[in-house]
Amino acid sequence: MPGRSRRRRVPARSPIPRCTPPPVPLRRIEIHRFDVLLDRRAEPGASAAQRHTLSLTTTGRAELLRRLRDADGLEISDGTRYFTVLAFLSQLPDTADQHAVLRRRLEFLDQPASFFHDGDVPLGVEDTGDPYRRGMLTIARATSRAERVWLREVLA
């Protein structure tokens, strides 16, 4: 098989997708959207290098508040995304909106979940003999309990 054919076919069959940049028009749209939401300024740095500062535009602030208010799905279930939402949640001026987001997280945490399953049944710490899996489940259980306690205190 010639090299250029192989170059196109092998990545397509690979289980790991290759990151390719979006087409030029799409990048221009993304840059335009970025410029609408953020204001970029160059400031003098401590040495010769300039320091670039980003700040939200009025449209950007409105979009941030909308995204915080409407946080759902992965923003609630994925720990990293949820922590990002949590880091900015105090920017929402209405406490009721803040509490609505926290209630969605609490509802998610109250659902039975596990890293490991036997069919459709989630396995708990006592259901596995593997010490490392037990460790993962023990840590996750303690973290989840602590988060639920904190959420209930804030929502009380």
Short mmCIF file of N, CA, C and O in Angstrom, two decimals, residues 7-127:
data_model
loop_
_atom_site.label_atom_id
_atom_site.label_comp_id
_atom_site.label_asym_id
_atom_site.label_seq_id
_atom_site.Cartn_x
_atom_site.Cartn_y
_atom_site.Cartn_z
N ARG A 7 -1.35 6.57 5.09
CA ARG A 7 -1.45 7.72 5.98
C ARG A 7 -2.91 8.08 6.24
O ARG A 7 -3.27 8.53 7.31
N ARG A 8 -3.78 7.88 5.24
CA ARG A 8 -5.20 8.20 5.41
C ARG A 8 -5.96 7.07 6.08
O ARG A 8 -6.87 7.33 6.86
N ARG A 9 -5.62 5.84 5.81
CA ARG A 9 -6.41 4.71 6.30
C ARG A 9 -6.05 4.29 7.71
O ARG A 9 -6.92 3.95 8.49
N VAL A 10 -4.80 4.29 8.08
CA VAL A 10 -4.39 3.81 9.41
C VAL A 10 -4.99 4.66 10.52
O VAL A 10 -5.57 4.11 11.45
N PRO A 11 -4.91 5.99 10.46
CA PRO A 11 -5.54 6.76 11.54
C PRO A 11 -7.04 6.55 11.63
O PRO A 11 -7.62 6.59 12.70
N ALA A 12 -7.69 6.30 10.50
CA ALA A 12 -9.14 6.09 10.51
C ALA A 12 -9.50 4.80 11.24
O ALA A 12 -10.57 4.68 11.81
N ARG A 13 -8.61 3.82 11.22
CA ARG A 13 -8.87 2.54 11.88
C ARG A 13 -8.34 2.51 13.30
O ARG A 13 -8.62 1.58 14.04
N SER A 14 -7.57 3.47 13.67
CA SER A 14 -6.98 3.51 15.00
C SER A 14 -8.06 3.79 16.04
O SER A 14 -8.94 4.62 15.82
N PRO A 15 -8.01 3.09 17.20
CA PRO A 15 -9.00 3.35 18.23
C PRO A 15 -8.79 4.71 18.91
O PRO A 15 -9.67 5.23 19.56
N ILE A 16 -7.61 5.30 18.73
CA ILE A 16 -7.31 6.59 19.34
C ILE A 16 -7.44 7.64 18.25
O ILE A 16 -6.68 7.65 17.29
N PRO A 17 -8.43 8.54 18.38
CA PRO A 17 -8.60 9.55 17.33
C PRO A 17 -7.45 10.56 17.34
O PRO A 17 -6.95 10.92 18.38
N ARG A 18 -7.05 10.95 16.15
CA ARG A 18 -6.00 11.98 16.04
C ARG A 18 -6.66 13.34 16.05
O ARG A 18 -7.70 13.54 15.43
N CYS A 19 -6.08 14.23 16.78
CA CYS A 19 -6.60 15.59 16.82
C CYS A 19 -6.13 16.32 15.57
O CYS A 19 -4.94 16.42 15.32
N THR A 20 -7.08 16.77 14.80
CA THR A 20 -6.74 17.57 13.63
C THR A 20 -7.38 18.93 13.80
O THR A 20 -8.49 19.04 14.32
N PRO A 21 -6.69 19.96 13.37
CA PRO A 21 -7.27 21.30 13.52
C PRO A 21 -8.50 21.45 12.65
O PRO A 21 -8.61 20.82 11.60
N PRO A 22 -9.46 22.26 13.09
CA PRO A 22 -10.66 22.45 12.28
C PRO A 22 -10.31 23.21 11.01
O PRO A 22 -9.27 23.85 10.92
N PRO A 23 -11.17 23.13 10.01
CA PRO A 23 -10.93 23.88 8.77
C PRO A 23 -10.80 25.38 9.06
O PRO A 23 -11.33 25.88 10.04
N VAL A 24 -10.11 26.07 8.20
CA VAL A 24 -9.83 27.50 8.40
C VAL A 24 -11.09 28.32 8.64
O VAL A 24 -11.12 29.13 9.57
N PRO A 25 -12.18 28.17 7.86
CA PRO A 25 -13.37 28.99 8.16
C PRO A 25 -13.91 28.77 9.56
O PRO A 25 -14.33 29.70 10.22
N LEU A 26 -13.89 27.52 10.04
CA LEU A 26 -14.37 27.22 11.38
C LEU A 26 -13.49 27.91 12.43
O LEU A 26 -13.98 28.46 13.40
N ARG A 27 -12.17 27.89 12.22
CA ARG A 27 -11.27 28.57 13.16
C ARG A 27 -11.56 30.07 13.19
O ARG A 27 -11.52 30.70 14.24
N ARG A 28 -11.86 30.64 12.05
CA ARG A 28 -12.18 32.08 12.00
C ARG A 28 -13.45 32.37 12.79
O ARG A 28 -13.54 33.37 13.49
N ILE A 29 -14.44 31.48 12.69
CA ILE A 29 -15.67 31.65 13.46
C ILE A 29 -15.36 31.56 14.95
O ILE A 29 -15.85 32.37 15.74
N GLU A 30 -14.53 30.58 15.35
CA GLU A 30 -14.17 30.43 16.76
C GLU A 30 -13.43 31.66 17.26
O GLU A 30 -13.67 32.13 18.37
N ILE A 31 -12.51 32.19 16.47
CA ILE A 31 -11.75 33.38 16.86
C ILE A 31 -12.70 34.57 16.99
O ILE A 31 -12.62 35.34 17.94
N HIS A 32 -13.64 34.69 16.05
CA HIS A 32 -14.61 35.78 16.13
C HIS A 32 -15.45 35.64 17.40
O HIS A 32 -15.67 36.62 18.12
N ARG A 33 -15.90 34.44 17.71
CA ARG A 33 -16.69 34.21 18.92
C ARG A 33 -15.86 34.54 20.14
O ARG A 33 -16.35 35.16 21.08
N PHE A 34 -14.60 34.14 20.16
CA PHE A 34 -13.69 34.44 21.26
C PHE A 34 -13.58 35.95 21.44
O PHE A 34 -13.65 36.46 22.55
N ASP A 35 -13.43 36.68 20.34
CA ASP A 35 -13.30 38.14 20.42
C ASP A 35 -14.58 38.81 20.90
O ASP A 35 -14.53 39.89 21.48
N VAL A 36 -15.73 38.21 20.66
CA VAL A 36 -17.00 38.76 21.13
C VAL A 36 -17.15 38.57 22.64
O VAL A 36 -17.69 39.42 23.33
N LEU A 37 -16.64 37.45 23.16
CA LEU A 37 -16.81 37.12 24.58
C LEU A 37 -15.70 37.67 25.47
O LEU A 37 -15.93 37.94 26.65
N LEU A 38 -14.51 37.82 24.91
CA LEU A 38 -13.36 38.24 25.71
C LEU A 38 -12.66 39.43 25.08
O LEU A 38 -12.57 39.55 23.87
N ASP A 39 -12.13 40.27 25.94
CA ASP A 39 -11.32 41.40 25.51
C ASP A 39 -9.87 41.06 25.84
O ASP A 39 -9.56 40.70 26.97
N ARG A 40 -9.01 41.14 24.85
CA ARG A 40 -7.60 40.77 25.03
C ARG A 40 -6.76 42.04 24.97
O ARG A 40 -6.87 42.84 24.05
N ARG A 41 -5.92 42.23 26.00
CA ARG A 41 -5.04 43.39 26.04
C ARG A 41 -3.61 42.94 26.30
O ARG A 41 -3.38 42.04 27.10
N ALA A 42 -2.68 43.60 25.65
CA ALA A 42 -1.25 43.37 25.90
C ALA A 42 -0.77 44.46 26.85
O ALA A 42 -1.04 45.64 26.64
N GLU A 43 -0.09 44.04 27.89
CA GLU A 43 0.45 44.98 28.88
C GLU A 43 1.94 44.73 29.00
O GLU A 43 2.42 43.63 28.75
N PRO A 44 2.69 45.74 29.40
CA PRO A 44 4.12 45.52 29.58
C PRO A 44 4.37 44.51 30.70
O PRO A 44 3.70 44.53 31.72
N GLY A 45 5.32 43.61 30.45
CA GLY A 45 5.65 42.61 31.45
C GLY A 45 6.79 43.05 32.33
O GLY A 45 7.31 44.17 32.21
N ALA A 46 7.21 42.18 33.23
CA ALA A 46 8.31 42.50 34.15
C ALA A 46 9.63 42.62 33.39
O ALA A 46 10.50 43.39 33.77
N SER A 47 9.75 41.86 32.33
CA SER A 47 10.96 41.97 31.50
C SER A 47 10.51 42.34 30.09
O SER A 47 9.53 43.04 29.92
N ALA A 48 11.20 41.88 29.09
CA ALA A 48 10.88 42.26 27.71
C ALA A 48 9.57 41.64 27.22
O ALA A 48 8.93 42.18 26.33
N ALA A 49 9.17 40.51 27.79
CA ALA A 49 7.96 39.84 27.31
C ALA A 49 6.71 40.59 27.74
O ALA A 49 6.61 41.08 28.86
N GLN A 50 5.75 40.67 26.82
CA GLN A 50 4.48 41.31 27.15
C GLN A 50 3.59 40.35 27.92
O GLN A 50 3.72 39.13 27.81
N ARG A 51 2.71 40.91 28.70
CA ARG A 51 1.74 40.12 29.44
C ARG A 51 0.38 40.33 28.77
O ARG A 51 -0.02 41.47 28.52
N HIS A 52 -0.29 39.25 28.45
CA HIS A 52 -1.59 39.33 27.81
C HIS A 52 -2.67 39.11 28.87
O HIS A 52 -2.64 38.12 29.60
N THR A 53 -3.61 40.03 28.93
CA THR A 53 -4.68 39.96 29.92
C THR A 53 -6.01 39.78 29.20
O THR A 53 -6.29 40.48 28.22
N LEU A 54 -6.82 38.87 29.68
CA LEU A 54 -8.14 38.64 29.13
C LEU A 54 -9.18 39.10 30.15
O LEU A 54 -9.03 38.88 31.35
N SER A 55 -10.22 39.75 29.67
CA SER A 55 -11.34 40.11 30.53
C SER A 55 -12.63 39.89 29.76
O SER A 55 -12.64 39.92 28.52
N LEU A 56 -13.70 39.63 30.48
CA LEU A 56 -14.98 39.36 29.85
C LEU A 56 -15.58 40.64 29.28
O LEU A 56 -15.52 41.70 29.92
N THR A 57 -16.16 40.53 28.10
CA THR A 57 -16.95 41.62 27.56
C THR A 57 -18.34 41.53 28.20
O THR A 57 -18.64 40.58 28.93
N THR A 58 -19.20 42.47 27.92
CA THR A 58 -20.57 42.42 28.44
C THR A 58 -21.27 41.17 27.93
O THR A 58 -21.95 40.47 28.69
N THR A 59 -21.07 40.85 26.66
CA THR A 59 -21.65 39.63 26.08
C THR A 59 -21.04 38.40 26.73
O THR A 59 -21.74 37.43 27.02
N GLY A 60 -19.74 38.43 26.98
CA GLY A 60 -19.06 37.31 27.62
C GLY A 60 -19.56 37.07 29.04
O GLY A 60 -19.73 35.93 29.46
N ARG A 61 -19.78 38.13 29.78
CA ARG A 61 -20.30 37.99 31.15
C ARG A 61 -21.70 37.40 31.13
O ARG A 61 -22.03 36.52 31.93
N ALA A 62 -22.54 37.87 30.20
CA ALA A 62 -23.89 37.31 30.08
C ALA A 62 -23.83 35.82 29.73
O ALA A 62 -24.60 35.02 30.28
N GLU A 63 -22.91 35.43 28.85
CA GLU A 63 -22.76 34.02 28.47
C GLU A 63 -22.26 33.20 29.66
O GLU A 63 -22.72 32.08 29.89
N LEU A 64 -21.31 33.72 30.43
CA LEU A 64 -20.82 33.02 31.62
C LEU A 64 -21.97 32.79 32.60
O LEU A 64 -22.15 31.67 33.10
N LEU A 65 -22.74 33.81 32.88
CA LEU A 65 -23.86 33.68 33.82
C LEU A 65 -24.90 32.69 33.31
O LEU A 65 -25.44 31.90 34.08
N ARG A 66 -25.16 32.70 32.00
CA ARG A 66 -26.10 31.73 31.43
C ARG A 66 -25.59 30.30 31.59
O ARG A 66 -26.32 29.41 32.00
N ARG A 67 -24.32 30.11 31.29
CA ARG A 67 -23.74 28.76 31.41
C ARG A 67 -23.73 28.28 32.86
O ARG A 67 -23.94 27.11 33.12
N LEU A 68 -23.45 29.17 33.79
CA LEU A 68 -23.48 28.80 35.20
C LEU A 68 -24.91 28.46 35.62
O LEU A 68 -25.15 27.44 36.28
N ARG A 69 -25.86 29.29 35.26
CA ARG A 69 -27.26 29.10 35.64
C ARG A 69 -27.81 27.80 35.05
O ARG A 69 -28.56 27.08 35.71
N ASP A 70 -27.42 27.48 33.81
CA ASP A 70 -27.96 26.32 33.11
C ASP A 70 -27.07 25.09 33.21
O ASP A 70 -27.28 24.13 32.47
N ALA A 71 -26.07 25.11 34.09
CA ALA A 71 -25.15 23.97 34.20
C ALA A 71 -25.94 22.69 34.44
O ALA A 71 -26.76 22.61 35.35
N ASP A 72 -25.70 21.72 33.59
CA ASP A 72 -26.41 20.45 33.67
C ASP A 72 -25.60 19.40 32.93
O ASP A 72 -24.61 19.73 32.29
N GLY A 73 -26.01 18.17 32.98
CA GLY A 73 -25.32 17.11 32.26
C GLY A 73 -23.90 16.94 32.74
O GLY A 73 -23.66 16.74 33.93
N LEU A 74 -22.94 17.04 31.82
CA LEU A 74 -21.53 16.83 32.18
C LEU A 74 -21.00 17.90 33.14
O LEU A 74 -20.10 17.62 33.92
N GLU A 75 -21.56 19.10 33.09
CA GLU A 75 -21.10 20.13 34.03
C GLU A 75 -21.44 19.75 35.47
O GLU A 75 -20.84 20.25 36.41
N ILE A 76 -22.41 18.86 35.64
CA ILE A 76 -22.82 18.41 36.97
C ILE A 76 -22.19 17.06 37.30
O ILE A 76 -21.72 16.83 38.40
N SER A 77 -22.13 16.15 36.34
CA SER A 77 -21.66 14.78 36.62
C SER A 77 -20.15 14.61 36.54
O SER A 77 -19.59 13.76 37.23
N ASP A 78 -19.46 15.39 35.73
CA ASP A 78 -18.02 15.27 35.60
C ASP A 78 -17.35 16.14 36.68
O ASP A 78 -17.60 17.35 36.74
N GLY A 79 -16.52 15.52 37.51
CA GLY A 79 -15.92 16.22 38.64
C GLY A 79 -15.13 17.46 38.26
O GLY A 79 -15.26 18.51 38.88
N THR A 80 -14.31 17.37 37.23
CA THR A 80 -13.49 18.50 36.82
C THR A 80 -14.34 19.65 36.31
O THR A 80 -14.14 20.81 36.67
N ARG A 81 -15.31 19.34 35.48
CA ARG A 81 -16.20 20.38 34.95
C ARG A 81 -17.04 20.99 36.08
O ARG A 81 -17.28 22.19 36.10
N TYR A 82 -17.49 20.15 37.01
CA TYR A 82 -18.29 20.66 38.12
C TYR A 82 -17.45 21.60 38.99
O TYR A 82 -17.94 22.64 39.42
N PHE A 83 -16.20 21.26 39.24
CA PHE A 83 -15.34 22.14 40.04
C PHE A 83 -15.12 23.47 39.33
O PHE A 83 -15.01 24.50 39.98
N THR A 84 -15.07 23.46 38.01
CA THR A 84 -14.95 24.71 37.26
C THR A 84 -16.21 25.55 37.47
O THR A 84 -16.13 26.75 37.72
N VAL A 85 -17.37 24.93 37.37
CA VAL A 85 -18.63 25.64 37.62
C VAL A 85 -18.63 26.17 39.05
O VAL A 85 -18.97 27.33 39.31
N LEU A 86 -18.23 25.33 40.00
CA LEU A 86 -18.22 25.72 41.41
C LEU A 86 -17.29 26.91 41.67
O LEU A 86 -17.60 27.79 42.47
N ALA A 87 -16.17 26.95 40.96
CA ALA A 87 -15.21 28.04 41.14
C ALA A 87 -15.80 29.39 40.76
O ALA A 87 -15.41 30.42 41.33
N PHE A 88 -16.75 29.41 39.83
CA PHE A 88 -17.34 30.66 39.37
C PHE A 88 -18.78 30.86 39.83
O PHE A 88 -19.39 31.88 39.52
N LEU A 89 -19.33 29.92 40.57
CA LEU A 89 -20.75 29.96 40.93
C LEU A 89 -21.11 31.21 41.74
O LEU A 89 -22.22 31.72 41.62
N SER A 90 -20.20 31.73 42.50
CA SER A 90 -20.49 32.93 43.29
C SER A 90 -20.69 34.16 42.41
O SER A 90 -21.18 35.20 42.88
N GLN A 91 -20.36 34.07 41.12
CA GLN A 91 -20.59 35.18 40.19
C GLN A 91 -22.08 35.33 39.86
O GLN A 91 -22.49 36.40 39.44
N LEU A 92 -22.85 34.26 40.07
CA LEU A 92 -24.30 34.37 39.86
C LEU A 92 -24.87 35.24 40.96
O LEU A 92 -24.71 34.93 42.14
N PRO A 93 -25.55 36.32 40.62
CA PRO A 93 -26.03 37.23 41.66
C PRO A 93 -27.20 36.68 42.48
O PRO A 93 -27.37 37.05 43.64
N ASP A 94 -27.97 35.76 41.92
CA ASP A 94 -29.15 35.23 42.60
C ASP A 94 -28.82 33.93 43.33
O ASP A 94 -28.43 32.94 42.71
N THR A 95 -28.99 33.92 44.65
CA THR A 95 -28.71 32.74 45.46
C THR A 95 -29.59 31.56 45.03
O THR A 95 -29.14 30.41 45.07
N ALA A 96 -30.81 31.83 44.60
CA ALA A 96 -31.71 30.76 44.16
C ALA A 96 -31.12 30.03 42.94
O ALA A 96 -31.21 28.80 42.84
N ASP A 97 -30.49 30.78 42.03
CA ASP A 97 -29.84 30.16 40.87
C ASP A 97 -28.65 29.31 41.31
O ASP A 97 -28.42 28.22 40.80
N GLN A 98 -27.87 29.82 42.26
CA GLN A 98 -26.73 29.07 42.78
C GLN A 98 -27.21 27.76 43.41
O GLN A 98 -26.66 26.69 43.14
N HIS A 99 -28.25 27.85 44.22
CA HIS A 99 -28.77 26.67 44.91
C HIS A 99 -29.38 25.66 43.94
O HIS A 99 -29.31 24.45 44.18
N ALA A 100 -29.96 26.13 42.84
CA ALA A 100 -30.51 25.22 41.84
C ALA A 100 -29.40 24.35 41.25
O ALA A 100 -29.58 23.14 41.05
N VAL A 101 -28.24 24.95 40.99
CA VAL A 101 -27.10 24.19 40.46
C VAL A 101 -26.64 23.17 41.51
O VAL A 101 -26.39 22.00 41.19
N LEU A 102 -26.54 23.60 42.76
CA LEU A 102 -26.09 22.70 43.82
C LEU A 102 -27.09 21.56 44.03
O LEU A 102 -26.69 20.42 44.30
N ARG A 103 -28.38 21.84 43.91
CA ARG A 103 -29.39 20.78 44.05
C ARG A 103 -29.25 19.74 42.93
O ARG A 103 -29.41 18.54 43.16
N ARG A 104 -28.94 20.20 41.71
CA ARG A 104 -28.73 19.25 40.60
C ARG A 104 -27.54 18.35 40.90
O ARG A 104 -27.57 17.15 40.63
N ARG A 105 -26.48 18.91 41.48
CA ARG A 105 -25.32 18.10 41.84
C ARG A 105 -25.69 17.10 42.93
O ARG A 105 -25.31 15.94 42.88
N LEU A 106 -26.45 17.54 43.93
CA LEU A 106 -26.86 16.64 45.02
C LEU A 106 -27.73 15.51 44.49
O LEU A 106 -27.56 14.35 44.89
N GLU A 107 -28.65 15.83 43.58
CA GLU A 107 -29.48 14.78 42.97
C GLU A 107 -28.61 13.76 42.24
O GLU A 107 -28.86 12.56 42.30
N PHE A 108 -27.59 14.25 41.54
CA PHE A 108 -26.67 13.35 40.84
C PHE A 108 -25.94 12.45 41.84
O PHE A 108 -25.83 11.24 41.64
N LEU A 109 -25.43 13.03 42.93
CA LEU A 109 -24.68 12.26 43.92
C LEU A 109 -25.55 11.25 44.65
O LEU A 109 -25.05 10.23 45.13
N ASP A 110 -26.84 11.53 44.78
CA ASP A 110 -27.75 10.62 45.49
C ASP A 110 -28.13 9.40 44.66
O ASP A 110 -28.70 8.44 45.20
N GLN A 111 -27.81 9.39 43.38
CA GLN A 111 -28.09 8.22 42.54
C GLN A 111 -27.05 7.14 42.82
O GLN A 111 -25.87 7.45 43.04
N PRO A 112 -27.45 5.86 42.83
CA PRO A 112 -26.46 4.80 43.02
C PRO A 112 -25.46 4.79 41.88
O PRO A 112 -25.84 4.89 40.71
N ALA A 113 -24.18 4.72 42.23
CA ALA A 113 -23.14 4.74 41.21
C ALA A 113 -21.93 3.95 41.70
O ALA A 113 -21.74 3.77 42.89
N SER A 114 -21.14 3.50 40.75
CA SER A 114 -19.91 2.80 41.06
C SER A 114 -19.03 2.80 39.82
O SER A 114 -19.50 3.00 38.70
N PHE A 115 -17.75 2.59 40.03
CA PHE A 115 -16.83 2.45 38.91
C PHE A 115 -16.98 1.06 38.29
O PHE A 115 -16.62 0.85 37.14
N PHE A 116 -17.47 0.11 39.07
CA PHE A 116 -17.52 -1.28 38.65
C PHE A 116 -18.94 -1.80 38.79
O PHE A 116 -19.66 -1.44 39.72
N HIS A 117 -19.34 -2.65 37.84
CA HIS A 117 -20.69 -3.19 37.82
C HIS A 117 -20.66 -4.68 37.57
O HIS A 117 -19.76 -5.20 36.91
N ASP A 118 -21.68 -5.36 38.09
CA ASP A 118 -21.93 -6.76 37.76
C ASP A 118 -23.24 -6.74 36.98
O ASP A 118 -24.32 -6.68 37.57
N GLY A 119 -23.13 -6.70 35.68
CA GLY A 119 -24.31 -6.48 34.84
C GLY A 119 -24.75 -5.04 35.00
O GLY A 119 -23.98 -4.12 34.72
N ASP A 120 -25.95 -4.84 35.48
CA ASP A 120 -26.47 -3.49 35.71
C ASP A 120 -26.36 -3.06 37.17
O ASP A 120 -26.72 -1.95 37.52
N VAL A 121 -25.85 -3.96 38.02
CA VAL A 121 -25.78 -3.68 39.46
C VAL A 121 -24.43 -3.06 39.80
O VAL A 121 -23.38 -3.66 39.55
N PRO A 122 -24.43 -1.85 40.40
CA PRO A 122 -23.16 -1.24 40.82
C PRO A 122 -22.55 -2.03 41.98
O PRO A 122 -23.26 -2.47 42.88
N LEU A 123 -21.23 -2.23 41.92
CA LEU A 123 -20.53 -2.96 42.99
C LEU A 123 -20.01 -1.99 44.03
O LEU A 123 -19.43 -0.96 43.70
N GLY A 124 -20.19 -2.35 45.29
CA GLY A 124 -19.69 -1.55 46.40
C GLY A 124 -18.34 -2.06 46.87
O GLY A 124 -17.81 -3.06 46.36
N VAL A 125 -17.79 -1.42 47.89
CA VAL A 125 -16.50 -1.80 48.45
C VAL A 125 -16.52 -3.26 48.91
O VAL A 125 -15.57 -4.02 48.66
N GLU A 126 -17.60 -3.65 49.56
CA GLU A 126 -17.68 -5.00 50.11
C GLU A 126 -17.90 -6.06 49.04
O GLU A 126 -17.76 -7.26 49.31
N ASP A 127 -18.19 -5.66 47.80
CA ASP A 127 -18.47 -6.60 46.72
C ASP A 127 -17.25 -6.96 45.88
O ASP A 127 -17.36 -7.77 44.96
#
